[in-house]
Amino acid sequence: MDSAYLISIFLLLSTALTTINASIHIYQNQLFNEVGNAYLLPGGSEGLAASRSSDNSVSDGRSFIRFENITFWRTQAAADEQSDKEHGTGLIQAVIFEAADRNNIGGSAYGGQRSICCTPDLAKLEGCKQGEVIRIPSSTDSKWPMVLNIYFGGNDLSTSMDNAKVPIMKTGMYNLFFIACDPKLKGTTMSGKTVWKNPDGYLPGRMAPLKKFYVYMMIAYLLLSAIWFSQYVRFWKDILLLQHCITAVIGLGLFEMILWYFDYSNFNSTGMRPVVITTWVVTVGAIRKTLSRLLILSVSMGYGVVRPTLGGLTSKVLLLGATYFLASELLDITEYVGTINDISGRARLFLVLPDAFLDAFLILWIFTSLSKTLEQLQVKRISAKLDLYRKFSNALAVAVIASVAWITFEVYFKATDPFNERWQSAWIITAFWDILSFALLCVICYLWAPSQSSQRYAYSEDVKDEFDDEEAQSLTRGQSDGDVNLVKQERNNGNAGVSDPEDDSEEDKR
């Protein structure tokens, strides 16, 4: 197979497995995989910015990839084939390169099949060394791609790599592979760790901007909380149950943004995600997302405005909420807590599908309920509430259209950037959903803000009288008392001298 194609496949796999993991990549007896004429083990893939200085603090302005306690184990059969007096009896190479230089690894003889490792024909044509990785120097820096050699000695079962540090002087998406070209090293495993550092800390490059983003989101939630709670306290006696739910969602949103900031700050300082804080973050986030969706669904059903309770639908709504919380919690814990390597692609897909299905079902239920509520209000001609729900439905429609458009953009973004070379802009994908959720919450707060007239939006038992009054006013609008009397006189003249009990009864009914 084409070596560039093989490298591309493993780049995709290593990116999927490690970019969200941590800046400290830990390997525990990981096995080398056979690819073409080589054995490969992906060591990581992260966006790194160029070094800015040479200080020694965590945010010292330096970028590097550091190897710590890297140890390789070959099979007993491979070790027994070697003499204990020989020095280099097996070679493993650590290859670091930018995604843009991925085609600089490998070569082909006479325009034929490309190889990762140097073959006898390529050794004659290109001058590479047989049994080693084919490396073509980069046009911008001859030292890159960088190759570090690790040899087995004699008939030893294991060998260790020096704790080397590779400085990063150019911004890019860097990839690390451990490659063995010797067929006798089949079955080799590796343990140890690598540390990847950016100028401002250990956050991966694609995640680093999110730390500042959550600061801005905290400020936004604080401003919304200040405005909402001032009205909330001022009109405490007129507060509706629906407004209590909105208050809970605002509080959870603010708490979630604070936790996300501390999670990223700790990650940036240590290079590993704190399990406890991250678990709290995703749990609070799952609760907030669940309550937000149930709030929108309840409002769409007319709860607290058109009907006093959800009636027989209460149990179904609660069951849906519990199911959505469970699906969201499992997906977020899988994605953010621990290492992403703990779960395979199929298993993650198994968790993504229920979450997506429940979201689609919720949207369908919300718009169906909203349509019925608007129809009911229109028939009963409650203009104030009808206007309120029309504004809400318009905002919800805009949010759904924006979501579909953004999903389309996200698919395009990922499809056209398979190697994450646009990693510096990738944080926007995550940030958009938090911004959209906050914007929709602001619309709900504006429409159902606490005030002295809050109770007029609440369900009351005399709704029927209100309907009858408005309907009566619309029917008699434009008619004078004289017109009504004239109609009555014509009826009396036309039926003079005739007394019909049924007509009298129908007249009373009318």
Short mmCIF file of C-alpha atoms in Angstrom, two decimals:
data_model
loop_
_atom_site.label_atom_id
_atom_site.label_comp_id
_atom_site.label_asym_id
_atom_site.label_seq_id
_atom_site.Cartn_x
_atom_site.Cartn_y
_atom_site.Cartn_z
CA MET A 1 0.00 0.00 0.00
CA ASP A 2 1.00 3.65 -0.50
CA SER A 3 3.01 4.75 2.56
CA ALA A 4 1.51 8.25 2.44
CA TYR A 5 -1.92 6.63 2.53
CA LEU A 6 -0.89 4.40 5.43
CA ILE A 7 0.56 7.33 7.34
CA SER A 8 -2.65 9.28 6.65
CA ILE A 9 -4.78 6.48 8.09
CA PHE A 10 -2.69 6.31 11.24
CA LEU A 11 -2.68 10.10 11.50
CA LEU A 12 -6.47 10.02 11.52
CA LEU A 13 -6.53 7.25 14.11
CA SER A 14 -3.96 8.89 16.37
CA THR A 15 -5.74 12.24 16.10
CA ALA A 16 -9.06 10.67 17.07
CA LEU A 17 -7.46 8.86 19.98
CA THR A 18 -5.20 11.49 21.50
CA THR A 19 -6.07 15.09 20.68
CA ILE A 20 -8.73 15.28 23.38
CA ASN A 21 -6.82 13.13 25.86
CA ALA A 22 -4.24 15.26 27.66
CA SER A 23 -0.88 16.91 27.12
CA ILE A 24 0.67 14.00 29.01
CA HIS A 25 0.22 10.87 26.89
CA ILE A 26 0.63 7.66 28.86
CA TYR A 27 1.38 4.33 27.18
CA GLN A 28 0.83 1.07 29.05
CA ASN A 29 2.15 -2.02 27.26
CA GLN A 30 0.79 -0.82 23.91
CA LEU A 31 1.38 -3.10 20.94
CA PHE A 32 2.94 -2.05 17.63
CA ASN A 33 0.62 -2.55 14.63
CA GLU A 34 1.78 -3.96 11.31
CA VAL A 35 1.36 -1.42 8.49
CA GLY A 36 2.86 -2.27 5.10
CA ASN A 37 6.53 -3.14 5.65
CA ALA A 38 6.68 -1.47 9.09
CA TYR A 39 5.33 -1.76 12.63
CA LEU A 40 3.75 1.47 13.91
CA LEU A 41 2.51 2.78 17.24
CA PRO A 42 0.87 6.28 17.26
CA GLY A 43 2.28 8.34 20.13
CA GLY A 44 0.08 11.45 19.90
CA SER A 45 -1.08 14.36 17.78
CA GLU A 46 -1.49 17.91 19.07
CA GLY A 47 -1.40 21.49 17.87
CA LEU A 48 1.65 23.27 19.27
CA ALA A 49 2.53 26.94 19.00
CA ALA A 50 6.10 28.10 18.48
CA SER A 51 8.23 28.84 21.55
CA ARG A 52 8.41 32.48 22.61
CA SER A 53 11.15 32.42 25.26
CA SER A 54 13.46 30.14 27.26
CA ASP A 55 12.28 30.57 30.86
CA ASN A 56 11.66 27.60 33.16
CA SER A 57 8.13 28.14 34.55
CA VAL A 58 4.96 26.36 33.42
CA SER A 59 3.85 29.36 31.33
CA ASP A 60 7.43 30.13 30.32
CA GLY A 61 6.76 30.68 26.64
CA ARG A 62 8.47 27.42 25.61
CA SER A 63 6.94 24.60 23.55
CA PHE A 64 8.35 21.09 23.50
CA ILE A 65 7.71 17.36 23.37
CA ARG A 66 9.48 15.47 26.17
CA PHE A 67 9.99 11.70 26.42
CA GLU A 68 9.90 10.20 29.92
CA ASN A 69 10.55 6.59 30.98
CA ILE A 70 9.91 5.17 27.50
CA THR A 71 10.64 1.43 27.53
CA PHE A 72 10.24 -1.16 24.75
CA TRP A 73 9.81 -4.93 25.16
CA ARG A 74 10.36 -7.40 22.35
CA THR A 75 9.29 -11.03 22.36
CA GLN A 76 11.41 -13.75 23.94
CA ALA A 77 11.78 -15.46 20.57
CA ALA A 78 13.18 -12.27 19.01
CA ALA A 79 15.66 -11.86 21.88
CA ASP A 80 16.85 -15.49 21.70
CA GLU A 81 17.83 -15.08 18.05
CA GLN A 82 20.46 -12.50 19.01
CA SER A 83 23.92 -12.89 20.54
CA ASP A 84 24.50 -11.33 23.93
CA LYS A 85 27.74 -9.76 22.63
CA GLU A 86 26.12 -7.78 19.82
CA HIS A 87 25.31 -4.11 20.32
CA GLY A 88 22.53 -3.04 17.95
CA THR A 89 20.25 -6.06 17.60
CA GLY A 90 17.01 -4.20 16.95
CA LEU A 91 16.10 -0.61 16.04
CA ILE A 92 13.02 1.41 16.95
CA GLN A 93 12.67 5.01 15.72
CA ALA A 94 10.61 7.83 17.18
CA VAL A 95 9.46 10.03 14.28
CA ILE A 96 8.07 13.54 14.87
CA PHE A 97 6.67 15.57 11.98
CA GLU A 98 4.11 18.23 11.12
CA ALA A 99 0.89 17.15 9.45
CA ALA A 100 1.88 19.32 6.47
CA ASP A 101 5.07 17.21 6.06
CA ARG A 102 3.35 13.81 6.26
CA ASN A 103 4.41 12.98 2.70
CA ASN A 104 8.06 13.38 3.73
CA ILE A 105 7.89 9.97 5.40
CA GLY A 106 8.29 7.04 2.97
CA GLY A 107 9.31 6.62 -0.64
CA SER A 108 8.93 4.43 -3.73
CA ALA A 109 11.25 2.76 -6.22
CA TYR A 110 10.68 3.28 -9.96
CA GLY A 111 7.34 4.99 -9.27
CA GLY A 112 5.86 1.84 -7.77
CA GLN A 113 4.40 1.05 -4.39
CA ARG A 114 5.54 3.39 -1.62
CA SER A 115 7.11 2.07 1.55
CA ILE A 116 7.58 3.50 5.02
CA CYS A 117 10.83 1.60 5.59
CA CYS A 118 13.80 1.63 3.27
CA THR A 119 14.04 -1.37 0.90
CA PRO A 120 17.15 -2.61 -1.00
CA ASP A 121 15.96 -0.88 -4.21
CA LEU A 122 15.30 2.42 -2.40
CA ALA A 123 18.68 2.18 -0.68
CA LYS A 124 20.33 2.18 -4.13
CA LEU A 125 18.12 4.89 -5.65
CA GLU A 126 17.61 7.37 -2.82
CA GLY A 127 20.52 6.61 -0.56
CA CYS A 128 18.39 5.70 2.47
CA LYS A 129 19.63 3.13 4.95
CA GLN A 130 18.02 -0.27 4.69
CA GLY A 131 15.98 -1.21 7.74
CA GLU A 132 15.27 2.42 8.73
CA VAL A 133 12.41 4.86 8.12
CA ILE A 134 12.60 6.79 4.85
CA ARG A 135 12.91 10.46 5.76
CA ILE A 136 12.82 13.31 3.23
CA PRO A 137 14.03 16.63 4.75
CA SER A 138 11.46 19.42 4.90
CA SER A 139 11.85 22.31 2.47
CA THR A 140 11.65 24.80 5.35
CA ASP A 141 13.89 23.05 7.91
CA SER A 142 16.28 20.21 7.05
CA LYS A 143 16.18 18.92 10.65
CA TRP A 144 12.51 17.99 10.23
CA PRO A 145 10.91 15.46 10.25
CA MET A 146 12.90 14.55 13.35
CA VAL A 147 13.96 10.92 13.93
CA LEU A 148 15.28 9.57 17.25
CA ASN A 149 16.88 6.09 17.28
CA ILE A 150 16.54 3.53 20.11
CA TYR A 151 18.53 0.26 19.92
CA PHE A 152 18.15 -3.09 21.66
CA GLY A 153 21.44 -4.45 22.98
CA GLY A 154 22.54 -8.10 22.70
CA ASN A 155 19.73 -10.49 23.58
CA ASP A 156 18.03 -8.10 26.01
CA LEU A 157 14.26 -8.30 26.24
CA SER A 158 13.88 -4.57 26.82
CA THR A 159 15.51 -1.26 26.07
CA SER A 160 14.89 2.27 27.35
CA MET A 161 14.90 5.63 25.62
CA ASP A 162 16.77 8.61 27.01
CA ASN A 163 14.57 11.33 28.52
CA ALA A 164 14.97 13.58 25.49
CA LYS A 165 13.25 16.93 24.92
CA VAL A 166 12.40 18.19 21.43
CA PRO A 167 11.91 22.00 21.29
CA ILE A 168 9.14 23.32 19.01
CA MET A 169 10.15 26.43 17.10
CA LYS A 170 7.36 26.49 14.51
CA THR A 171 3.59 26.52 14.98
CA GLY A 172 1.85 23.44 13.57
CA MET A 173 -0.02 20.17 14.14
CA TYR A 174 2.67 17.76 15.32
CA ASN A 175 2.46 13.99 15.15
CA LEU A 176 4.53 11.33 16.89
CA PHE A 177 4.99 7.74 15.70
CA PHE A 178 7.15 4.94 17.04
CA ILE A 179 8.23 2.80 14.05
CA ALA A 180 10.11 -0.51 13.81
CA CYS A 181 11.29 -1.73 10.39
CA ASP A 182 12.85 -5.03 11.55
CA PRO A 183 10.42 -7.95 10.95
CA LYS A 184 11.90 -9.69 14.00
CA LEU A 185 10.40 -6.94 16.22
CA LYS A 186 6.86 -8.08 15.53
CA GLY A 187 4.93 -8.20 18.81
CA THR A 188 6.95 -5.40 20.44
CA THR A 189 5.19 -3.39 23.17
CA MET A 190 5.91 -0.02 24.77
CA SER A 191 5.30 1.78 28.08
CA GLY A 192 6.09 5.28 29.35
CA LYS A 193 4.82 8.76 28.63
CA THR A 194 5.37 11.86 26.53
CA VAL A 195 4.73 15.43 27.69
CA TRP A 196 3.48 17.99 25.15
CA LYS A 197 3.67 21.64 26.20
CA ASN A 198 2.49 24.90 24.62
CA PRO A 199 3.96 28.35 25.42
CA ASP A 200 1.24 29.16 27.98
CA GLY A 201 0.87 25.74 29.59
CA TYR A 202 -0.08 22.14 28.97
CA LEU A 203 -3.47 22.69 27.33
CA PRO A 204 -3.55 21.23 23.79
CA GLY A 205 -3.52 23.99 21.20
CA ARG A 206 -7.06 23.35 19.98
CA MET A 207 -8.38 23.61 23.56
CA ALA A 208 -6.30 26.52 24.87
CA PRO A 209 -8.66 29.32 23.64
CA LEU A 210 -11.56 27.72 25.53
CA LYS A 211 -10.00 28.77 28.84
CA LYS A 212 -10.51 32.46 27.97
CA PHE A 213 -13.86 31.69 26.39
CA TYR A 214 -15.25 30.32 29.66
CA VAL A 215 -14.12 33.49 31.42
CA TYR A 216 -16.28 35.52 29.02
CA MET A 217 -19.16 33.07 29.48
CA MET A 218 -18.89 33.46 33.26
CA ILE A 219 -19.15 37.24 32.88
CA ALA A 220 -22.16 36.88 30.57
CA TYR A 221 -23.95 34.58 33.02
CA LEU A 222 -23.12 36.91 35.90
CA LEU A 223 -24.69 39.87 34.07
CA LEU A 224 -27.79 37.81 33.22
CA SER A 225 -28.00 36.59 36.81
CA ALA A 226 -27.72 40.13 38.19
CA ILE A 227 -30.52 41.42 35.94
CA TRP A 228 -32.77 38.40 36.50
CA PHE A 229 -32.31 38.17 40.28
CA SER A 230 -32.91 41.89 40.76
CA GLN A 231 -36.32 41.47 39.14
CA TYR A 232 -36.80 38.14 40.87
CA VAL A 233 -36.36 39.67 44.33
CA ARG A 234 -38.31 42.83 43.46
CA PHE A 235 -41.45 40.97 42.37
CA TRP A 236 -41.12 37.99 44.69
CA LYS A 237 -44.84 37.83 45.48
CA ASP A 238 -45.78 37.59 41.79
CA ILE A 239 -43.25 34.91 40.83
CA LEU A 240 -44.57 31.94 38.84
CA LEU A 241 -43.40 28.36 39.15
CA LEU A 242 -42.11 28.64 35.59
CA GLN A 243 -39.86 31.53 36.66
CA HIS A 244 -38.46 29.42 39.49
CA CYS A 245 -37.39 26.87 36.86
CA ILE A 246 -35.72 29.61 34.78
CA THR A 247 -33.82 30.73 37.90
CA ALA A 248 -32.54 27.17 38.44
CA VAL A 249 -31.31 26.95 34.83
CA ILE A 250 -29.47 30.30 35.12
CA GLY A 251 -27.80 29.21 38.36
CA LEU A 252 -26.73 25.87 36.91
CA GLY A 253 -25.37 27.58 33.80
CA LEU A 254 -23.23 29.96 35.86
CA PHE A 255 -21.99 27.10 38.05
CA GLU A 256 -21.13 25.03 34.97
CA MET A 257 -19.07 27.84 33.40
CA ILE A 258 -17.14 28.33 36.66
CA LEU A 259 -16.37 24.61 36.86
CA TRP A 260 -15.27 24.49 33.22
CA TYR A 261 -12.84 27.36 33.85
CA PHE A 262 -11.29 25.64 36.87
CA ASP A 263 -11.12 22.36 34.96
CA TYR A 264 -9.19 23.98 32.11
CA SER A 265 -6.96 25.93 34.49
CA ASN A 266 -5.98 22.76 36.32
CA PHE A 267 -5.47 20.96 33.01
CA ASN A 268 -3.23 23.79 31.82
CA SER A 269 -1.12 23.65 34.99
CA THR A 270 -0.68 19.89 35.33
CA GLY A 271 -1.17 18.45 31.84
CA MET A 272 -3.80 15.97 33.07
CA ARG A 273 -7.53 16.43 33.47
CA PRO A 274 -8.60 16.34 37.13
CA VAL A 275 -11.10 13.46 37.26
CA VAL A 276 -13.17 14.80 40.18
CA ILE A 277 -13.60 18.33 38.81
CA THR A 278 -14.24 17.09 35.28
CA THR A 279 -16.87 14.64 36.54
CA TRP A 280 -18.59 17.46 38.41
CA VAL A 281 -18.48 19.65 35.32
CA VAL A 282 -20.06 17.10 33.00
CA THR A 283 -22.68 16.16 35.61
CA VAL A 284 -23.73 19.77 36.19
CA GLY A 285 -23.70 20.28 32.42
CA ALA A 286 -25.91 17.23 31.86
CA ILE A 287 -28.38 18.44 34.52
CA ARG A 288 -28.42 21.94 32.99
CA LYS A 289 -28.98 20.64 29.46
CA THR A 290 -31.75 18.32 30.66
CA LEU A 291 -33.57 21.04 32.62
CA SER A 292 -33.20 23.49 29.73
CA ARG A 293 -34.82 21.09 27.30
CA LEU A 294 -37.60 20.15 29.72
CA LEU A 295 -38.20 23.86 30.40
CA ILE A 296 -38.60 24.58 26.67
CA LEU A 297 -40.87 21.54 26.28
CA SER A 298 -43.04 22.55 29.25
CA VAL A 299 -43.34 26.13 27.99
CA SER A 300 -44.29 24.84 24.55
CA MET A 301 -47.03 22.74 26.13
CA GLY A 302 -48.40 25.87 27.82
CA TYR A 303 -47.43 24.85 31.34
CA GLY A 304 -47.94 27.70 33.80
CA VAL A 305 -49.51 29.89 31.13
CA VAL A 306 -52.31 27.94 29.46
CA ARG A 307 -52.58 24.93 31.75
CA PRO A 308 -51.87 24.60 35.50
CA THR A 309 -50.17 21.18 35.20
CA LEU A 310 -48.99 18.84 32.49
CA GLY A 311 -51.61 16.34 33.59
CA GLY A 312 -51.11 12.84 32.26
CA LEU A 313 -48.02 13.95 30.35
CA THR A 314 -46.03 14.64 33.54
CA SER A 315 -44.73 11.08 33.90
CA LYS A 316 -43.77 10.94 30.21
CA VAL A 317 -41.89 14.24 30.42
CA LEU A 318 -40.03 13.13 33.56
CA LEU A 319 -39.16 9.77 31.97
CA LEU A 320 -37.81 11.53 28.88
CA GLY A 321 -35.79 13.88 31.09
CA ALA A 322 -34.25 11.01 33.06
CA THR A 323 -33.37 9.16 29.85
CA TYR A 324 -31.82 12.25 28.28
CA PHE A 325 -29.78 12.97 31.43
CA LEU A 326 -28.42 9.42 31.48
CA ALA A 327 -27.49 9.47 27.78
CA SER A 328 -25.86 12.92 28.05
CA GLU A 329 -23.96 12.01 31.23
CA LEU A 330 -22.53 8.80 29.75
CA LEU A 331 -21.46 10.56 26.54
CA ASP A 332 -19.80 13.50 28.33
CA ILE A 333 -17.99 11.30 30.87
CA THR A 334 -16.71 9.15 28.02
CA GLU A 335 -15.49 12.20 26.11
CA TYR A 336 -14.03 14.33 28.89
CA VAL A 337 -13.19 12.17 31.94
CA GLY A 338 -10.02 10.08 31.93
CA THR A 339 -8.41 9.24 28.60
CA ILE A 340 -10.18 8.99 25.28
CA ASN A 341 -8.25 5.75 24.59
CA ASP A 342 -10.45 3.97 27.12
CA ILE A 343 -13.25 3.62 24.57
CA SER A 344 -13.31 2.49 20.96
CA GLY A 345 -14.89 4.39 18.08
CA ARG A 346 -17.84 1.99 17.86
CA ALA A 347 -18.54 2.25 21.58
CA ARG A 348 -18.49 6.05 21.41
CA LEU A 349 -20.82 5.95 18.39
CA PHE A 350 -23.11 3.74 20.45
CA LEU A 351 -23.32 6.55 23.03
CA VAL A 352 -23.63 9.41 20.50
CA LEU A 353 -26.62 7.92 18.67
CA PRO A 354 -29.04 7.82 21.67
CA ASP A 355 -28.17 11.41 22.55
CA ALA A 356 -28.78 12.59 18.97
CA PHE A 357 -32.01 10.59 18.72
CA LEU A 358 -33.37 12.06 21.97
CA ASP A 359 -32.51 15.59 20.81
CA ALA A 360 -34.37 15.03 17.54
CA PHE A 361 -37.36 13.56 19.39
CA LEU A 362 -37.42 16.52 21.80
CA ILE A 363 -37.37 19.04 18.94
CA LEU A 364 -40.27 17.24 17.25
CA TRP A 365 -42.29 17.12 20.48
CA ILE A 366 -41.53 20.78 21.27
CA PHE A 367 -42.73 22.09 17.91
CA THR A 368 -45.79 19.82 17.90
CA SER A 369 -46.79 21.05 21.36
CA LEU A 370 -46.03 24.66 20.43
CA SER A 371 -48.25 24.41 17.37
CA LYS A 372 -51.15 23.10 19.45
CA THR A 373 -50.68 25.81 22.07
CA LEU A 374 -50.64 28.57 19.42
CA GLU A 375 -53.75 27.13 17.80
CA GLN A 376 -55.55 26.99 21.14
CA LEU A 377 -54.65 30.58 21.99
CA GLN A 378 -55.64 31.78 18.53
CA VAL A 379 -59.03 30.10 18.68
CA LYS A 380 -59.71 31.55 22.13
CA ARG A 381 -58.30 34.95 21.04
CA ILE A 382 -56.04 35.67 24.01
CA SER A 383 -53.95 38.32 22.29
CA ALA A 384 -51.37 38.93 25.05
CA LYS A 385 -50.44 35.28 25.46
CA LEU A 386 -50.63 34.63 21.73
CA ASP A 387 -48.13 37.41 21.05
CA LEU A 388 -45.83 36.01 23.74
CA TYR A 389 -45.88 32.52 22.25
CA ARG A 390 -45.37 33.79 18.72
CA LYS A 391 -42.18 35.55 19.79
CA PHE A 392 -41.06 32.40 21.59
CA SER A 393 -41.77 30.18 18.56
CA ASN A 394 -39.87 32.58 16.28
CA ALA A 395 -36.84 32.51 18.58
CA LEU A 396 -37.00 28.72 18.79
CA ALA A 397 -37.24 28.41 15.01
CA VAL A 398 -34.18 30.65 14.57
CA ALA A 399 -32.27 28.51 17.11
CA VAL A 400 -33.14 25.28 15.27
CA ILE A 401 -32.19 26.75 11.87
CA ALA A 402 -28.90 28.01 13.34
CA SER A 403 -28.24 24.55 14.82
CA VAL A 404 -28.83 22.78 11.51
CA ALA A 405 -26.65 25.31 9.67
CA TRP A 406 -23.87 24.93 12.22
CA ILE A 407 -24.00 21.13 12.11
CA THR A 408 -23.63 21.37 8.32
CA PHE A 409 -20.65 23.70 8.76
CA GLU A 410 -19.13 21.40 11.39
CA VAL A 411 -19.38 18.38 9.08
CA TYR A 412 -17.80 20.41 6.26
CA PHE A 413 -15.07 21.72 8.60
CA LYS A 414 -14.07 18.22 9.72
CA ALA A 415 -14.44 16.65 6.28
CA THR A 416 -12.14 19.22 4.66
CA ASP A 417 -9.58 19.12 7.48
CA PRO A 418 -8.95 15.42 8.22
CA PHE A 419 -5.52 16.07 9.77
CA ASN A 420 -6.63 18.99 11.99
CA GLU A 421 -4.37 21.51 10.28
CA ARG A 422 -6.93 24.22 11.14
CA TRP A 423 -6.66 23.33 14.82
CA GLN A 424 -6.34 26.98 15.88
CA SER A 425 -9.98 27.57 14.86
CA ALA A 426 -11.39 24.25 16.12
CA TRP A 427 -12.39 25.68 19.53
CA ILE A 428 -15.22 27.62 17.84
CA ILE A 429 -17.05 24.32 17.17
CA THR A 430 -17.41 23.71 20.92
CA ALA A 431 -18.02 27.35 21.85
CA PHE A 432 -20.94 27.82 19.44
CA TRP A 433 -23.27 25.47 21.32
CA ASP A 434 -22.69 27.25 24.63
CA ILE A 435 -23.34 30.60 22.96
CA LEU A 436 -26.54 29.37 21.29
CA SER A 437 -27.81 27.87 24.55
CA PHE A 438 -27.10 31.13 26.40
CA ALA A 439 -28.82 33.22 23.70
CA LEU A 440 -31.98 31.10 23.86
CA LEU A 441 -31.96 31.37 27.65
CA CYS A 442 -31.75 35.18 27.35
CA VAL A 443 -34.82 35.17 25.07
CA ILE A 444 -36.78 33.10 27.58
CA CYS A 445 -35.70 35.41 30.41
CA TYR A 446 -36.84 38.43 28.39
CA LEU A 447 -40.25 36.96 27.52
CA TRP A 448 -41.00 35.62 31.01
CA ALA A 449 -39.23 38.26 33.10
CA PRO A 450 -40.64 38.76 36.64
CA SER A 451 -42.93 41.79 36.86
CA GLN A 452 -46.13 43.01 38.48
CA SER A 453 -48.09 41.68 35.50
CA SER A 454 -46.54 38.19 35.66
CA GLN A 455 -49.79 36.73 36.93
CA ARG A 456 -51.64 37.73 33.78
CA TYR A 457 -49.59 35.16 31.90
CA ALA A 458 -50.36 32.50 34.48
CA TYR A 459 -53.13 29.97 34.17
CA SER A 460 -56.26 30.99 36.09
CA GLU A 461 -59.60 29.32 36.56
CA ASP A 462 -61.50 32.25 35.03
CA VAL A 463 -59.80 31.84 31.66
CA LYS A 464 -63.14 30.93 30.11
CA ASP A 465 -64.64 34.25 31.19
CA GLU A 466 -61.65 36.06 29.71
CA PHE A 467 -62.14 34.19 26.45
CA ASP A 468 -65.88 35.02 26.42
CA ASP A 469 -65.25 38.71 27.14
CA GLU A 470 -62.72 39.09 24.33
CA GLU A 471 -64.92 37.15 21.93
CA ALA A 472 -67.95 39.29 22.82
CA GLN A 473 -65.98 42.49 22.28
CA SER A 474 -64.78 41.34 18.87
CA LEU A 475 -68.30 40.34 17.79
CA THR A 476 -69.93 43.64 18.82
CA ARG A 477 -67.02 45.85 17.68
CA GLY A 478 -68.25 48.30 15.02
CA GLN A 479 -71.99 47.98 15.93
CA SER A 480 -73.94 50.68 17.78
CA ASP A 481 -76.74 50.12 20.29
CA GLY A 482 -79.17 51.49 17.71
CA ASP A 483 -78.24 48.77 15.26
CA VAL A 484 -78.88 46.12 17.83
CA ASN A 485 -82.28 47.59 18.73
CA LEU A 486 -83.19 47.83 15.04
CA VAL A 487 -82.54 44.13 14.58
CA LYS A 488 -84.70 43.34 17.55
CA GLN A 489 -87.56 45.56 16.23
CA GLU A 490 -87.45 43.85 12.82
CA ARG A 491 -87.65 40.47 14.49
CA ASN A 492 -90.60 41.61 16.61
CA ASN A 493 -92.47 43.12 13.61
CA GLY A 494 -91.93 40.02 11.54
CA ASN A 495 -93.36 37.82 14.26
CA ALA A 496 -96.12 40.08 15.52
CA GLY A 497 -98.99 38.22 17.03
CA VAL A 498 -97.09 34.91 16.90
CA SER A 499 -95.76 33.30 20.01
CA ASP A 500 -93.32 30.42 19.46
CA PRO A 501 -91.94 28.85 22.61
CA GLU A 502 -89.12 27.18 20.61
CA ASP A 503 -88.05 30.53 19.14
CA ASP A 504 -88.05 32.08 22.58
CA SER A 505 -85.96 29.21 23.86
CA GLU A 506 -83.48 29.50 20.97
CA GLU A 507 -83.33 33.26 21.49
CA ASP A 508 -82.42 32.71 25.16
CA LYS A 509 -79.74 30.24 24.19
CA ARG A 510 -78.29 32.68 21.70
#
